Short mmCIF file of C-alpha atoms in Angstrom, two decimals:
data_model
loop_
_atom_site.label_atom_id
_atom_site.label_comp_id
_atom_site.label_asym_id
_atom_site.label_seq_id
_atom_site.Cartn_x
_atom_site.Cartn_y
_atom_site.Cartn_z
CA MET A 1 0.00 0.00 0.00
CA ASN A 2 1.56 3.26 -1.09
CA ILE A 3 1.53 6.24 1.20
CA ASN A 4 -0.43 9.03 -0.50
CA ALA A 5 -0.93 11.43 2.41
CA LEU A 6 1.18 12.99 5.16
CA LEU A 7 0.32 13.55 8.80
CA MET A 8 2.51 16.44 9.94
CA ASP A 9 2.00 15.91 13.72
CA GLU A 10 0.31 13.21 15.76
CA ARG A 11 -2.09 15.78 17.24
CA ASP A 12 -3.44 16.71 13.78
CA ASN A 13 -7.02 15.98 12.69
CA VAL A 14 -6.31 16.42 8.97
CA VAL A 15 -3.83 14.81 6.55
CA THR A 16 -2.39 16.38 3.39
CA CYS A 17 -2.76 14.24 0.28
CA VAL A 18 0.48 14.23 -1.74
CA ALA A 19 -1.33 12.61 -4.66
CA ALA A 20 -4.88 13.31 -5.83
CA VAL A 21 -7.27 10.78 -4.27
CA SER A 22 -10.62 10.06 -5.95
CA LYS A 23 -13.82 9.65 -3.96
CA GLY A 24 -14.18 6.08 -2.70
CA ASN A 25 -10.43 5.37 -2.80
CA GLN A 26 -8.14 4.88 0.19
CA ILE A 27 -6.11 7.63 1.81
CA VAL A 28 -2.96 6.02 3.25
CA TYR A 29 -0.67 7.74 5.78
CA GLN A 30 1.74 6.91 8.58
CA LYS A 31 1.20 7.65 12.24
CA GLY A 32 3.95 6.75 14.70
CA GLY A 33 5.35 4.06 12.38
CA GLN A 34 1.87 2.52 11.81
CA VAL A 35 0.18 2.68 8.39
CA CYS A 36 -3.34 4.08 8.72
CA THR A 37 -6.11 4.30 6.12
CA LEU A 38 -9.46 5.97 5.59
CA ILE A 39 -11.82 6.26 2.63
CA ALA A 40 -11.96 9.55 0.71
CA GLU A 41 -15.57 10.75 0.75
CA ASP A 42 -14.81 13.53 -1.78
CA ASP A 43 -12.30 13.87 -4.61
CA ILE A 44 -9.28 15.27 -2.72
CA PRO A 45 -6.98 17.26 -5.06
CA TYR A 46 -3.17 17.08 -4.92
CA CYS A 47 -1.83 18.92 -1.85
CA HIS A 48 -5.29 19.28 -0.28
CA LYS A 49 -6.49 18.05 3.09
CA ALA A 50 -8.92 15.37 4.28
CA ALA A 51 -10.54 15.18 7.73
CA LEU A 52 -9.37 12.25 9.89
CA GLU A 53 -12.45 12.42 12.14
CA ASP A 54 -15.94 13.94 12.16
CA LEU A 55 -15.48 17.65 12.84
CA PRO A 56 -18.53 19.54 14.15
CA GLN A 57 -19.16 23.17 13.15
CA GLY A 58 -16.73 25.46 15.03
CA ALA A 59 -14.17 22.69 15.66
CA GLU A 60 -10.46 23.48 15.67
CA VAL A 61 -8.63 22.17 12.63
CA ARG A 62 -5.06 21.09 13.47
CA LYS A 63 -2.03 20.65 11.16
CA TYR A 64 1.64 20.84 12.25
CA GLY A 65 0.22 20.25 15.75
CA GLU A 66 -1.21 23.81 15.68
CA MET A 67 -4.62 25.30 14.94
CA ILE A 68 -4.90 26.36 11.28
CA GLY A 69 -8.55 27.46 11.58
CA GLN A 70 -12.05 26.50 12.65
CA THR A 71 -14.76 24.73 10.67
CA LEU A 72 -17.53 26.83 9.09
CA THR A 73 -19.75 23.77 8.68
CA PRO A 74 -19.60 20.21 10.00
CA ILE A 75 -16.97 18.20 8.06
CA ALA A 76 -17.31 14.42 8.25
CA LYS A 77 -14.37 12.00 8.29
CA GLY A 78 -12.82 11.51 4.85
CA HIS A 79 -14.22 14.77 3.44
CA TRP A 80 -12.24 17.56 1.79
CA VAL A 81 -11.06 20.36 4.13
CA SER A 82 -10.46 23.62 2.22
CA HIS A 83 -10.76 27.42 2.35
CA GLU A 84 -14.48 26.86 1.59
CA ASN A 85 -15.23 25.16 4.90
CA ILE A 86 -12.64 26.47 7.40
CA PHE A 87 -11.68 30.01 8.45
CA SER A 88 -8.79 31.78 10.19
CA VAL A 89 -9.41 32.81 13.82
CA PRO A 90 -8.08 36.26 14.94
CA ARG A 91 -5.04 36.07 17.21
CA ASP A 92 -4.96 37.08 20.88
CA TYR A 93 -1.57 38.80 20.75
CA ASP A 94 -1.79 40.39 24.20
CA SER A 95 -1.79 36.93 25.81
CA GLU A 96 1.44 36.03 23.98
CA PHE A 97 3.75 38.70 25.42
CA ILE A 98 6.27 37.68 28.09
CA HIS A 99 6.03 40.01 31.10
CA MET B 1 33.47 26.11 4.82
CA GLN B 2 34.85 28.83 2.57
CA PHE B 3 33.95 30.42 -0.77
CA TRP B 4 35.66 32.55 -3.40
CA GLY B 5 34.30 36.07 -3.12
CA TYR B 6 35.09 39.74 -3.45
CA LYS B 7 36.35 41.29 -0.21
CA ARG B 8 35.08 44.79 0.62
CA LYS B 9 36.64 47.49 2.78
CA GLU B 10 33.44 47.66 4.82
CA GLY B 11 31.16 44.80 5.77
CA ARG B 12 30.74 41.37 4.24
CA ALA B 13 32.35 40.01 1.08
CA GLY B 14 30.42 40.00 -2.20
CA ILE B 15 29.68 36.88 -4.22
CA ARG B 16 29.22 39.04 -7.33
CA ASN B 17 31.01 42.20 -8.46
CA HIS B 18 28.34 44.30 -10.19
CA VAL B 19 28.41 47.91 -11.25
CA LEU B 20 24.99 49.13 -10.12
CA ILE B 21 23.15 51.72 -12.23
CA LEU B 22 20.82 53.20 -9.65
CA PRO B 23 17.97 55.69 -10.23
CA THR B 24 17.04 58.17 -7.50
CA CYS B 25 13.40 57.96 -8.56
CA ALA B 26 11.11 56.53 -11.23
CA CYS B 27 12.10 59.30 -13.68
CA GLY B 28 15.69 58.00 -13.79
CA SER B 29 14.79 54.32 -14.19
CA GLU B 30 14.56 54.13 -17.98
CA SER B 31 17.90 55.91 -18.47
CA CYS B 32 19.47 53.44 -16.03
CA ARG B 33 18.11 50.55 -18.10
CA VAL B 34 19.71 51.95 -21.26
CA VAL B 35 23.06 52.54 -19.52
CA ALA B 36 23.18 49.01 -18.08
CA SER B 37 22.38 47.54 -21.49
CA GLN B 38 25.50 49.28 -22.89
CA VAL B 39 28.00 48.01 -20.31
CA ARG B 40 28.89 44.39 -19.57
CA GLY B 41 29.12 43.92 -15.83
CA ALA B 42 26.49 46.56 -15.09
CA VAL B 43 23.01 45.89 -13.67
CA ASN B 44 20.12 48.32 -13.31
CA ILE B 45 17.23 48.80 -10.96
CA VAL B 46 13.73 49.87 -12.01
CA PHE B 47 12.42 52.08 -9.21
CA ASN B 48 8.73 53.00 -9.03
CA THR B 49 8.95 55.61 -6.29
CA GLY B 50 11.31 58.32 -4.93
CA CYS B 51 9.01 61.31 -5.49
CA SER B 52 5.58 62.64 -4.44
CA ASP B 53 5.76 60.70 -1.20
CA VAL B 54 5.04 61.35 2.46
CA ALA B 55 8.07 61.34 4.77
CA ALA B 56 7.66 57.72 5.88
CA ASN B 57 7.62 56.50 2.27
CA THR B 58 10.68 58.61 1.45
CA GLU B 59 12.48 57.11 4.45
CA MET B 60 11.67 53.62 3.14
CA SER B 61 12.81 54.33 -0.42
CA GLN B 62 16.04 55.93 0.86
CA LYS B 63 16.75 52.86 3.00
CA ILE B 64 16.27 50.67 -0.07
CA LEU B 65 18.44 52.82 -2.38
CA THR B 66 21.33 53.22 0.07
CA GLY B 67 21.02 49.56 1.05
CA PHE B 68 21.27 48.46 -2.58
CA ALA B 69 24.36 50.64 -3.10
CA CYS B 70 26.03 49.24 0.05
CA ASN B 71 25.14 45.62 -0.76
CA PRO B 72 28.37 43.55 -0.79
CA ASN B 73 27.66 42.25 -4.32
CA VAL B 74 28.04 45.82 -5.66
CA TYR B 75 31.53 47.01 -6.70
CA GLY B 76 30.53 50.57 -7.52
CA VAL B 77 27.49 52.73 -8.23
CA VAL B 78 26.42 55.09 -11.02
CA ILE B 79 23.42 57.13 -9.88
CA ILE B 80 21.03 58.81 -12.33
CA GLY B 81 18.58 61.34 -10.92
CA LEU B 82 16.20 63.82 -12.45
CA GLY B 83 16.71 67.05 -10.48
CA CYS B 84 13.37 67.84 -8.84
CA GLU B 85 12.79 64.58 -6.92
CA THR B 86 12.51 64.36 -3.12
CA VAL B 87 16.16 63.35 -2.62
CA PRO B 88 18.30 64.48 -5.60
CA HIS B 89 21.30 62.57 -6.89
CA GLN B 90 24.01 64.61 -5.10
CA LYS B 91 22.31 64.05 -1.74
CA LEU B 92 21.79 60.34 -2.32
CA ARG B 93 25.43 60.03 -3.40
CA GLU B 94 26.63 61.75 -0.22
CA LYS B 95 24.47 59.48 1.92
CA ILE B 96 25.92 56.40 0.23
CA GLN B 97 29.49 57.76 0.47
CA ALA B 98 29.01 58.28 4.21
CA GLN B 99 28.44 54.51 4.54
CA THR B 100 30.91 53.04 2.05
CA SER B 101 34.22 53.79 0.35
CA LYS B 102 33.25 52.02 -2.89
CA PRO B 103 33.24 54.22 -6.05
CA VAL B 104 30.03 56.24 -6.49
CA VAL B 105 29.29 58.84 -9.18
CA SER B 106 26.03 60.60 -10.00
CA PHE B 107 24.32 62.58 -12.75
CA GLY B 108 21.07 64.56 -13.04
CA ILE B 109 19.01 64.50 -16.23
CA GLN B 110 17.89 68.14 -15.83
CA ASP B 111 21.49 69.30 -15.11
CA GLU B 112 22.93 67.45 -18.11
CA GLY B 113 20.31 68.63 -20.60
CA GLY B 114 18.22 65.53 -21.18
CA THR B 115 18.35 61.80 -21.59
CA LEU B 116 21.01 61.31 -24.26
CA LYS B 117 23.60 63.63 -22.71
CA THR B 118 23.08 61.95 -19.31
CA ILE B 119 23.30 58.47 -20.76
CA GLU B 120 26.53 59.32 -22.60
CA LYS B 121 28.26 60.45 -19.39
CA ALA B 122 26.80 57.61 -17.34
CA VAL B 123 27.85 54.96 -19.87
CA ARG B 124 31.43 56.28 -19.86
CA ALA B 125 31.50 56.24 -16.04
CA ALA B 126 29.97 52.77 -15.86
CA ARG B 127 32.37 51.42 -18.50
CA ASP B 128 35.40 52.64 -16.54
CA MET B 129 34.01 51.22 -13.30
CA ALA B 130 33.24 47.84 -14.91
CA ALA B 131 36.81 47.71 -16.26
CA GLU B 132 38.18 48.27 -12.73
CA ALA B 133 35.75 45.75 -11.25
CA ALA B 134 36.98 43.12 -13.69
CA MET B 135 40.51 43.57 -12.30
CA GLN B 136 39.49 42.67 -8.74
CA PRO B 137 40.63 39.12 -7.91
CA LYS B 138 38.43 36.73 -5.99
CA GLU B 139 39.73 35.80 -2.54
CA LEU B 140 38.98 32.92 -0.21
CA CYS B 141 36.31 34.07 2.28
CA ASP B 142 35.01 32.38 5.39
CA ILE B 143 31.37 31.23 5.32
CA SER B 144 30.69 33.76 8.12
CA GLU B 145 30.71 36.37 5.30
CA LEU B 146 27.52 34.79 3.91
CA LEU B 147 24.21 36.46 4.75
CA LEU B 148 21.55 34.27 3.17
CA GLY B 149 18.05 35.68 2.70
CA ILE B 150 15.32 33.04 2.90
CA GLU B 151 12.17 33.63 0.87
CA CYS B 152 9.11 31.69 -0.21
CA GLY B 153 6.66 32.61 -2.95
CA GLY B 154 3.96 30.99 -5.02
CA SER B 155 3.59 28.54 -2.15
CA ASP B 156 1.49 25.41 -2.18
CA ALA B 157 1.17 22.68 0.44
CA THR B 158 4.50 21.14 -0.65
CA SER B 159 6.25 24.31 0.58
CA GLY B 160 5.33 23.82 4.23
CA ILE B 161 5.67 20.04 4.12
CA ALA B 162 8.99 19.74 2.31
CA SER B 163 10.87 22.66 0.76
CA ASN B 164 10.58 25.02 3.74
CA PRO B 165 11.71 22.36 6.25
CA ALA B 166 14.67 21.51 3.95
CA VAL B 167 15.66 25.18 3.75
CA GLY B 168 15.19 25.45 7.51
CA GLU B 169 17.68 22.59 7.86
CA LEU B 170 20.04 24.44 5.48
CA SER B 171 19.71 27.54 7.65
CA ASP B 172 20.53 25.56 10.80
CA LEU B 173 23.61 23.99 9.17
CA LEU B 174 24.86 27.36 7.88
CA VAL B 175 24.29 29.08 11.22
CA ASP B 176 26.20 26.26 12.95
CA MET B 177 29.11 26.91 10.54
CA GLY B 178 29.11 30.61 11.43
CA ALA B 179 27.05 32.08 8.56
CA SER B 180 23.94 34.23 9.05
CA THR B 181 20.45 33.91 7.63
CA ILE B 182 17.41 36.18 7.48
CA MET B 183 13.80 34.97 7.44
CA SER B 184 11.38 37.77 6.53
CA GLU B 185 7.67 38.05 5.58
CA SER B 186 6.28 38.88 9.01
CA ILE B 187 2.67 38.77 7.79
CA GLU B 188 3.31 35.09 7.17
CA TRP B 189 4.29 34.57 10.78
CA ILE B 190 0.67 35.35 11.79
CA GLY B 191 -0.91 32.17 13.11
CA GLY B 192 2.55 30.80 13.84
CA GLU B 193 4.04 33.87 15.52
CA HIS B 194 4.03 32.07 18.88
CA VAL B 195 6.20 29.35 17.27
CA VAL B 196 8.64 31.93 15.82
CA ALA B 197 8.74 33.78 19.14
CA LYS B 198 9.72 30.58 20.98
CA ARG B 199 13.01 30.69 19.03
CA ALA B 200 13.85 34.19 20.32
CA ALA B 201 17.15 34.32 22.22
CA THR B 202 15.76 36.84 24.75
CA PRO B 203 12.32 37.84 26.13
CA GLU B 204 12.77 41.25 24.43
CA LEU B 205 13.18 39.62 21.02
CA HIS B 206 10.20 37.33 21.78
CA ASN B 207 8.00 40.34 22.45
CA GLN B 208 9.30 42.20 19.38
CA ILE B 209 8.16 39.29 17.19
CA ILE B 210 4.65 39.28 18.69
CA GLN B 211 4.49 43.10 18.52
CA ILE B 212 5.40 43.11 14.80
CA CYS B 213 2.44 40.83 14.01
CA LYS B 214 0.06 42.83 16.21
CA ASP B 215 1.19 46.11 14.62
CA TYR B 216 0.88 44.69 11.10
CA GLU B 217 -2.75 43.72 11.65
CA GLU B 218 -3.54 47.08 13.30
CA HIS B 219 -1.84 49.00 10.48
CA LEU B 220 -4.07 47.29 7.92
CA LYS B 221 -7.15 47.68 10.13
CA ALA B 222 -6.53 51.47 10.31
CA ALA B 223 -6.91 51.55 6.52
CA GLY B 224 -10.07 49.43 6.76
CA GLN B 225 -8.28 46.35 5.43
CA ASP B 226 -7.90 42.77 6.65
CA CYS B 227 -4.76 40.72 5.99
CA ARG B 228 -6.89 37.58 5.85
CA ALA B 229 -8.64 38.95 2.72
CA GLY B 230 -5.38 38.89 0.72
CA GLN B 231 -3.72 35.93 2.40
CA PRO B 232 -3.69 33.17 1.39
CA THR B 233 -3.64 34.20 -2.28
CA PRO B 234 -5.98 32.51 -4.78
CA GLY B 235 -3.00 30.43 -5.98
CA ASN B 236 -2.19 29.35 -2.41
CA LYS B 237 -5.82 28.23 -1.90
CA ALA B 238 -5.80 26.27 -5.15
CA GLY B 239 -2.55 24.70 -3.90
CA GLY B 240 -4.23 23.46 -0.73
CA LEU B 241 -3.43 26.27 1.72
CA SER B 242 -6.78 27.12 3.29
CA THR B 243 -6.00 29.83 5.85
CA LEU B 244 -3.31 32.40 6.65
CA ASP B 245 -2.47 30.30 9.71
CA GLU B 246 -1.85 27.16 7.65
CA LYS B 247 0.32 29.13 5.21
CA SER B 248 2.26 30.75 8.07
CA LEU B 249 2.90 27.50 9.95
CA GLY B 250 4.47 26.14 6.76
CA CYS B 251 6.30 29.39 5.92
CA ILE B 252 8.07 29.77 9.25
CA ARG B 253 9.76 26.37 8.92
CA LYS B 254 12.12 27.87 6.32
CA GLY B 255 13.85 29.85 9.09
CA GLY B 256 15.04 26.69 10.84
CA THR B 257 15.23 26.12 14.57
CA ARG B 258 18.29 28.05 15.81
CA PRO B 259 17.84 30.87 18.37
CA ILE B 260 16.81 34.18 16.78
CA VAL B 261 19.53 36.67 17.73
CA GLU B 262 18.19 39.85 16.10
CA VAL B 263 14.84 41.26 14.89
CA LEU B 264 15.27 43.78 12.08
CA GLU B 265 13.10 46.48 10.61
CA GLN B 266 12.54 46.34 6.89
CA ALA B 267 15.79 46.87 4.86
CA GLN B 268 17.87 47.25 8.05
CA ARG B 269 21.40 45.84 8.13
CA PRO B 270 22.04 43.23 10.85
CA THR B 271 24.59 43.82 13.61
CA LYS B 272 24.65 40.21 14.86
CA GLN B 273 25.69 36.84 13.39
CA GLY B 274 23.30 33.90 13.37
CA ALA B 275 19.60 33.34 12.72
CA ILE B 276 17.91 36.71 12.16
CA VAL B 277 14.34 37.76 11.24
CA MET B 278 13.16 40.87 9.38
CA ASP B 279 9.74 42.55 9.41
CA THR B 280 8.67 42.68 5.74
CA ALA B 281 5.59 42.13 3.61
CA GLY B 282 4.68 38.64 2.48
CA TYR B 283 4.80 39.93 -1.09
CA ASP B 284 7.87 37.99 -2.22
CA ILE B 285 9.41 40.61 -4.51
CA SER B 286 9.10 43.30 -1.86
CA SER B 287 10.51 41.01 0.82
CA VAL B 288 13.54 40.08 -1.35
CA THR B 289 14.03 43.80 -2.10
CA SER B 290 14.19 44.54 1.62
CA MET B 291 16.56 41.67 2.41
CA VAL B 292 18.90 42.70 -0.43
CA ALA B 293 18.85 46.26 0.92
CA GLY B 294 19.66 44.76 4.33
CA GLY B 295 22.85 43.30 2.87
CA CYS B 296 22.02 39.71 1.91
CA ASN B 297 24.52 38.45 -0.65
CA ALA B 298 22.46 35.39 -1.68
CA ILE B 299 18.76 34.48 -1.61
CA ILE B 300 17.19 31.02 -1.50
CA PHE B 301 13.57 30.98 -2.62
CA THR B 302 11.17 28.07 -2.11
CA THR B 303 8.13 27.76 -4.34
CA GLY B 304 5.34 25.31 -4.97
CA ARG B 305 3.43 26.72 -7.91
CA GLY B 306 6.56 28.13 -9.60
CA THR B 307 7.83 31.69 -9.97
CA PRO B 308 10.39 33.29 -12.32
CA THR B 309 11.46 36.36 -10.31
CA GLY B 310 15.05 37.42 -9.75
CA ASN B 311 17.06 40.29 -8.38
CA ALA B 312 19.70 42.27 -10.26
CA ILE B 313 22.12 42.52 -7.33
CA VAL B 314 21.78 39.15 -5.64
CA PRO B 315 21.38 35.66 -7.14
CA VAL B 316 18.01 34.12 -6.31
CA LEU B 317 18.02 30.30 -6.15
CA LYS B 318 14.62 28.62 -6.78
CA VAL B 319 13.88 25.34 -5.07
CA THR B 320 10.64 23.35 -5.17
CA ALA B 321 9.33 20.08 -3.80
CA ASN B 322 6.47 20.03 -6.32
CA ALA B 323 7.68 17.53 -8.94
CA HIS B 324 5.22 18.79 -11.57
CA THR B 325 6.37 22.40 -11.11
CA TYR B 326 10.03 21.42 -11.32
CA GLN B 327 9.48 19.60 -14.61
CA TRP B 328 6.89 21.95 -16.12
CA MET B 329 8.83 25.14 -15.27
CA GLU B 330 12.37 23.73 -15.52
CA ASP B 331 13.62 26.97 -17.10
CA ASN B 332 12.87 28.75 -13.82
CA MET B 333 13.58 26.06 -11.21
CA ASP B 334 17.11 25.41 -9.88
CA VAL B 335 16.72 22.51 -7.44
CA ASP B 336 14.22 19.62 -7.24
CA LEU B 337 13.32 18.72 -3.64
CA SER B 338 10.41 16.42 -4.54
CA ALA B 339 12.29 13.37 -3.20
CA ILE B 340 11.08 14.56 0.22
CA ILE B 341 7.43 14.23 -0.87
CA THR B 342 7.96 10.76 -2.39
CA GLY B 343 9.73 9.64 0.78
CA ASP B 344 12.98 8.83 -1.04
CA LYS B 345 14.91 11.40 1.01
CA THR B 346 14.35 13.22 4.26
CA TYR B 347 14.18 17.00 4.48
CA GLN B 348 17.33 16.83 6.60
CA GLU B 349 19.20 15.04 3.80
CA MET B 350 18.02 17.53 1.20
CA GLY B 351 18.92 20.43 3.49
CA ALA B 352 22.47 19.07 3.75
CA GLU B 353 22.64 18.78 -0.05
CA LEU B 354 21.59 22.43 -0.35
CA VAL B 355 24.74 23.50 1.55
CA GLN B 356 26.82 22.46 -1.47
CA VAL B 357 24.40 24.15 -3.89
CA ILE B 358 24.65 27.43 -1.96
CA GLY B 359 28.45 27.03 -1.93
CA ASP B 360 28.40 26.75 -5.74
CA VAL B 361 26.25 29.89 -6.05
CA CYS B 362 28.65 31.75 -3.73
CA ASN B 363 31.56 30.64 -5.93
CA GLY B 364 29.88 32.12 -9.00
CA LYS B 365 27.45 29.55 -10.40
CA MET B 366 24.57 31.48 -11.93
CA THR B 367 21.02 30.72 -10.84
CA LYS B 368 18.40 30.54 -13.57
CA ALA B 369 16.79 33.87 -12.69
CA GLU B 370 20.27 35.42 -12.67
CA ALA B 371 21.17 34.00 -16.10
CA PHE B 372 17.98 35.54 -17.49
CA GLY B 373 19.12 38.89 -16.09
CA PHE B 374 15.90 39.42 -14.15
CA SER B 375 15.65 42.58 -12.04
CA ASP B 376 12.44 42.51 -10.04
CA ILE B 377 11.99 44.95 -7.19
CA ALA B 378 9.07 46.33 -5.18
CA VAL B 379 9.46 48.98 -2.50
CA ASP B 380 6.96 48.68 0.33
CA HIS B 381 4.79 51.72 1.00
CA VAL B 382 3.35 53.09 4.20
CA CYS B 383 0.51 54.92 2.41
CA ARG B 384 -0.63 56.47 -0.89
CA PHE B 385 1.53 58.60 -3.16
CA VAL B 386 0.83 62.31 -2.69
#
């Protein structure tokens, strides 16, 4: 089974597909040395993301172990995660200063 | 590690030995282009500002012009001004001469009586300077003379996954050898600014990094604008980057992991050695412009979707981990990093390979954008022309 997606951090809830994956086909990635799979529920284009779990509306989307945005709508496992269904959350800079 | 470069009386060594034909303002740009086309060894800058500006914009354009002139890759400078611009040629020349002992001459189109008379004098001056420059021998320079600017542009998801981590590894290896690197594009720290700030060598530098991002957002808000409306770009989104945060978290990996020892304003020259960051726009051409003005003698540029841009003063090396882009745009791409995506090599291995590639560029190997003679610049603006 060829790896066709990358998990950037074990805390992530999305993977990035490094080959286009058609709806109904397997997304294959590694997590901690284990090969994991899920079924693509949409056509996932090259370099785009798929959800690893059911994400309710307003859920944090994590890649690189960090929040990259929140969901605008519920996104079910295996579905395409894109700029159409997630948004950037304003930063709270004042909490980041070292005093 | 050492390289063959051109030692300067002040500052770092150059890896090129250009005669720079430098306009004071947009009105001198076309004459500069003609002069450079007449003299082998000369390069020109196309400048879109320098007049009808508020003070803050003038300060920025002066930092860029003097920074270009003082860049180590420049042997000498021929300035062409108009005569009625904000900072005329004599004044710009004096400013440059206060910072460097390299040869600088200047002419004004209104003083000389028009374009042709100015070009004739400037060509003669540039020809003589290029002849002298050609006599300067290369000398063995320590890698600590390298100030590598790190840029990304036309990013897609391969940038954050592969090419930026590989360049981050390159940065770490160079810093460990004693060289310095600059990561810029502060708007593309937003969403990952806490990660950048963790690398700060002191609490003061940590807070400067956070403050830069806060100020950037407030600056745009004051003009009724939102950075998230322009970032990510349509091309980034098509390439799988969904939010500014996702783009940023990939972007910041190109700076590596070593402690950040200095935080610079746009186009400012560093005073420290090591891993450095600079507050610039995410607009790649503008960011490269500012890093070149800050004294970088080489630029490495990661891309996903592919970009042709270059800089007249400093070689710009294009690297991509998108195999399609590398093959489809091979005339613009220098290094293929797609083995990281296929799993054939790690980003650490490719980063180590890039050390040799940068060494070759330092020793004189032309990058593709350099061989094409590209001269792209963009000067950042605080507000509208007046």
